[in-house]
Amino acid sequence: MMGFKALVMEQQGDAGAVAVLRDLEISALPEAEVTVAVDYSTLNYKDGLCLSAKGGGLVRNYPHVAGIDFAGVVEASDDPRYAAGDRVVLTGWRVGEAHWGGYAQKARVKADWLVPLPQGLSTRQAMAVGTAGFTAMLAVMALEDHGLTPEKGEVLVTGAAGGVGSVATAILAARGYQVAAVTGRPETADYLHALGASRIVAREELAETVKRPLEAETWAGCIDAVGGAMLARVLGQIKHGGSVAAVGLAGGSALPASVIPFLLRGINLLGIDSVLCPFERRKLAWARIAAELPMAKLESMVREVGLGDLPQLGADILTGAVQGRVVVDLNK
């Protein structure tokens, strides 16, 4: 195995860490069972934090390679579950945070963290999906596990122009749901309609802190990437027995809500954790992604970049300036 290129976060004194393109030897990789030649990675909100000067509170040790997900081909394995030539995908397990991640042409990780790539899904498509799309599918699965069907009414998606929201909108629409997409950027309306949104809801309509614990029953379910006051407001608008899948906190981690919607309408607030999701659930989610996500719509979300573009894009995603999905070509 040859040396490889990597975007390495290096500590620069009190100023914090900076991203530097380096040529590394295989011996620089951490110890683990499986070595992967990485084809593609992607950019998520957590990656933006890890690429910041202070590591967003997620990175403890430097030098460090960020990138919380990747897809590629196994080069070597000490675990019988994987052999050279196998195509694999990795999301979560604090890779890219506590463990070196996907912003390098090579990665070495635990076999338990990998999932075989489903037939029909390329490594590039897997990273067009990435952690964001994987999380979106977990959210759809959780809502349906709790009784959501298209016949029950509109499903709200907050932060709809972001990574999770974009894929969630496309998946729900493909499954026959009427999707109401929430965005604070009016210029994304055409993009969201193309993904399958049946209507656009201005963020301002839901951003105000809840004043009444119950409002009109409006949404059969919701995938919420915002949290904070918006999530509190949405809880009071969910139909009886409906559910909200919480996937993010772009609007804050506090929840100024009442228990009344839970007690009088029997609604469910479902936490979606993609980081420590068990293997069998992961495998099912990836199989459903391969079968159900419209790939033409997926491609319409994608912007392809190289390692050198990531420092600026990492800053951009933290301010909400990144639309859709960013795919990182490790050989670009």
Short mmCIF file of N, CA and C in Angstrom, two decimals, residues 4-9 21 24 29-30 36-44 47 50-51 64-72 88-109 113-114 123 127 131 305-308 310 326-332:
data_model
loop_
_atom_site.label_atom_id
_atom_site.label_comp_id
_atom_site.label_asym_id
_atom_site.label_seq_id
_atom_site.Cartn_x
_atom_site.Cartn_y
_atom_site.Cartn_z
N PHE A 4 -0.39 8.33 1.09
CA PHE A 4 -1.68 8.91 0.74
C PHE A 4 -1.74 10.38 1.13
N LYS A 5 -2.69 11.08 0.51
CA LYS A 5 -2.94 12.48 0.82
C LYS A 5 -4.03 12.58 1.89
N ALA A 6 -3.89 13.58 2.75
CA ALA A 6 -4.89 13.78 3.80
C ALA A 6 -4.97 15.27 4.13
N LEU A 7 -6.15 15.69 4.57
CA LEU A 7 -6.33 17.03 5.12
C LEU A 7 -6.17 16.89 6.63
N VAL A 8 -5.07 17.38 7.15
CA VAL A 8 -4.71 17.17 8.55
C VAL A 8 -4.92 18.45 9.35
N MET A 9 -5.65 18.32 10.46
CA MET A 9 -5.79 19.43 11.39
C MET A 9 -4.59 19.43 12.32
N LEU A 21 -2.93 20.34 3.91
CA LEU A 21 -2.84 19.16 3.05
C LEU A 21 -1.46 18.53 3.21
N LEU A 24 1.09 11.54 3.64
CA LEU A 24 1.38 10.71 4.81
C LEU A 24 1.76 9.29 4.40
N LEU A 29 -1.48 5.91 10.05
CA LEU A 29 -2.87 5.58 10.37
C LEU A 29 -2.99 4.96 11.75
N PRO A 30 -4.11 5.17 12.44
CA PRO A 30 -4.32 4.55 13.76
C PRO A 30 -4.44 3.03 13.64
N VAL A 36 -9.00 0.88 4.50
CA VAL A 36 -9.89 1.18 3.38
C VAL A 36 -9.25 2.25 2.50
N ALA A 37 -9.28 2.01 1.18
CA ALA A 37 -8.95 3.05 0.22
C ALA A 37 -10.22 3.88 0.03
N VAL A 38 -10.19 5.11 0.50
CA VAL A 38 -11.39 5.95 0.51
C VAL A 38 -11.60 6.57 -0.88
N ASP A 39 -12.77 6.35 -1.45
CA ASP A 39 -13.14 6.98 -2.72
C ASP A 39 -13.74 8.36 -2.48
N TYR A 40 -14.71 8.41 -1.57
CA TYR A 40 -15.46 9.64 -1.32
C TYR A 40 -15.75 9.81 0.16
N SER A 41 -15.83 11.08 0.56
CA SER A 41 -16.36 11.44 1.87
C SER A 41 -17.41 12.52 1.61
N THR A 42 -17.80 13.21 2.66
CA THR A 42 -18.82 14.24 2.50
C THR A 42 -18.66 15.29 3.59
N LEU A 43 -19.56 16.26 3.60
CA LEU A 43 -19.49 17.36 4.57
C LEU A 43 -20.79 17.44 5.34
N ASN A 44 -20.68 17.36 6.66
CA ASN A 44 -21.81 17.50 7.56
C ASN A 44 -21.54 18.63 8.54
N ASP A 47 -18.69 18.00 10.71
CA ASP A 47 -17.40 18.19 10.05
C ASP A 47 -16.97 19.64 10.12
N CYS A 50 -15.49 20.14 13.45
CA CYS A 50 -14.18 19.50 13.58
C CYS A 50 -13.10 20.25 12.79
N LEU A 51 -13.50 20.94 11.73
CA LEU A 51 -12.54 21.71 10.92
C LEU A 51 -12.28 23.10 11.48
N HIS A 64 -4.97 15.61 13.57
CA HIS A 64 -6.23 14.88 13.44
C HIS A 64 -6.75 14.96 12.00
N VAL A 65 -7.37 13.87 11.55
CA VAL A 65 -8.04 13.84 10.25
C VAL A 65 -9.54 13.79 10.50
N ALA A 66 -10.26 14.82 10.07
CA ALA A 66 -11.70 14.88 10.25
C ALA A 66 -12.40 14.07 9.16
N GLY A 67 -13.73 14.21 9.10
CA GLY A 67 -14.52 13.47 8.12
C GLY A 67 -15.29 12.35 8.79
N ILE A 68 -16.57 12.61 9.13
CA ILE A 68 -17.29 11.65 9.97
C ILE A 68 -17.89 10.49 9.18
N ASP A 69 -17.72 10.51 7.85
CA ASP A 69 -18.17 9.35 7.08
C ASP A 69 -17.34 9.21 5.82
N PHE A 70 -17.34 8.00 5.27
CA PHE A 70 -16.62 7.75 4.01
C PHE A 70 -17.12 6.46 3.40
N ALA A 71 -16.82 6.30 2.10
CA ALA A 71 -17.11 5.06 1.39
C ALA A 71 -15.91 4.73 0.52
N GLY A 72 -15.62 3.45 0.41
CA GLY A 72 -14.46 3.05 -0.37
C GLY A 72 -14.35 1.55 -0.47
N VAL A 88 -17.40 -0.76 1.07
CA VAL A 88 -17.94 -0.51 2.41
C VAL A 88 -18.29 0.96 2.59
N VAL A 89 -19.15 1.20 3.56
CA VAL A 89 -19.51 2.56 3.94
C VAL A 89 -19.40 2.67 5.46
N LEU A 90 -19.00 3.84 5.94
CA LEU A 90 -18.91 4.09 7.38
C LEU A 90 -19.56 5.42 7.69
N THR A 91 -20.41 5.42 8.72
CA THR A 91 -20.95 6.65 9.30
C THR A 91 -20.94 6.47 10.82
N GLY A 92 -20.68 7.55 11.53
CA GLY A 92 -20.81 7.52 12.98
C GLY A 92 -19.63 6.93 13.72
N TRP A 93 -19.92 6.43 14.93
CA TRP A 93 -18.95 5.81 15.84
C TRP A 93 -17.85 6.78 16.27
N ARG A 94 -18.12 8.08 16.14
CA ARG A 94 -17.18 9.15 16.50
C ARG A 94 -15.93 9.16 15.63
N VAL A 95 -16.01 8.46 14.49
CA VAL A 95 -14.95 8.58 13.49
C VAL A 95 -14.97 10.02 12.97
N GLY A 96 -13.79 10.59 12.76
CA GLY A 96 -13.69 11.99 12.36
C GLY A 96 -13.71 12.94 13.54
N GLU A 97 -14.06 12.42 14.72
CA GLU A 97 -14.04 13.21 15.96
C GLU A 97 -12.94 12.69 16.88
N ALA A 98 -13.16 11.50 17.46
CA ALA A 98 -12.19 10.90 18.36
C ALA A 98 -11.21 9.98 17.61
N HIS A 99 -11.58 9.56 16.41
CA HIS A 99 -10.78 8.64 15.61
C HIS A 99 -10.59 9.26 14.24
N TRP A 100 -9.42 9.07 13.63
CA TRP A 100 -9.19 9.63 12.30
C TRP A 100 -10.26 9.20 11.32
N GLY A 101 -10.67 10.16 10.46
CA GLY A 101 -11.83 9.92 9.61
C GLY A 101 -11.56 9.92 8.12
N GLY A 102 -12.53 10.42 7.37
CA GLY A 102 -12.58 10.21 5.93
C GLY A 102 -11.94 11.26 5.06
N TYR A 103 -11.33 12.30 5.62
CA TYR A 103 -10.71 13.33 4.79
C TYR A 103 -9.27 12.93 4.46
N ALA A 104 -9.13 11.72 3.96
CA ALA A 104 -7.84 11.17 3.58
C ALA A 104 -8.08 10.04 2.58
N GLN A 105 -7.08 9.75 1.77
CA GLN A 105 -7.23 8.70 0.78
C GLN A 105 -7.19 7.30 1.39
N LYS A 106 -6.75 7.20 2.64
CA LYS A 106 -6.75 5.92 3.35
C LYS A 106 -7.37 6.12 4.74
N ALA A 107 -8.04 5.09 5.21
CA ALA A 107 -8.57 5.09 6.59
C ALA A 107 -8.38 3.70 7.17
N ARG A 108 -8.18 3.65 8.46
CA ARG A 108 -8.08 2.35 9.16
C ARG A 108 -9.03 2.41 10.35
N VAL A 109 -10.00 1.47 10.37
CA VAL A 109 -11.08 1.53 11.35
C VAL A 109 -11.42 0.13 11.84
N TRP A 113 -17.46 -1.07 12.77
CA TRP A 113 -17.99 0.22 12.36
C TRP A 113 -18.44 0.26 10.90
N LEU A 114 -18.08 -0.75 10.14
CA LEU A 114 -18.35 -0.76 8.70
C LEU A 114 -19.67 -1.44 8.38
N THR A 123 -20.05 4.01 -4.42
CA THR A 123 -19.43 4.71 -3.29
C THR A 123 -19.72 6.21 -3.36
N MET A 127 -21.94 8.49 -0.50
CA MET A 127 -21.53 9.72 0.16
C MET A 127 -22.39 10.91 -0.25
N THR A 131 -23.90 10.68 6.21
CA THR A 131 -24.54 10.69 7.52
C THR A 131 -25.87 11.42 7.48
N VAL A 305 -16.53 18.32 -4.57
CA VAL A 305 -15.37 19.16 -4.24
C VAL A 305 -14.17 18.27 -3.95
N GLY A 306 -13.01 18.92 -3.76
CA GLY A 306 -11.79 18.23 -3.36
C GLY A 306 -11.41 18.58 -1.93
N LEU A 307 -10.37 17.94 -1.42
CA LEU A 307 -9.94 18.18 -0.04
C LEU A 307 -9.63 19.66 0.21
N GLY A 308 -9.02 20.31 -0.77
CA GLY A 308 -8.62 21.70 -0.58
C GLY A 308 -9.77 22.67 -0.41
N LEU A 310 -12.38 22.10 1.52
CA LEU A 310 -13.11 21.83 2.76
C LEU A 310 -12.97 22.90 3.85
N VAL A 326 -22.71 17.89 -0.09
CA VAL A 326 -21.36 18.10 -0.61
C VAL A 326 -20.64 16.75 -0.61
N VAL A 327 -20.18 16.32 -1.78
CA VAL A 327 -19.43 15.07 -1.90
C VAL A 327 -17.97 15.41 -2.11
N VAL A 328 -17.10 14.80 -1.33
CA VAL A 328 -15.66 15.05 -1.40
C VAL A 328 -14.99 13.89 -2.14
N ASP A 329 -14.42 14.21 -3.31
CA ASP A 329 -13.71 13.21 -4.10
C ASP A 329 -12.26 13.18 -3.60
N LEU A 330 -11.85 12.07 -3.01
CA LEU A 330 -10.52 11.98 -2.42
C LEU A 330 -9.42 11.90 -3.46
N ASN A 331 -9.78 11.70 -4.70
CA ASN A 331 -8.77 11.63 -5.78
C ASN A 331 -8.82 12.84 -6.69
N LYS A 332 -9.54 13.88 -6.24
CA LYS A 332 -9.69 15.10 -7.05
C LYS A 332 -8.52 16.03 -6.82
#
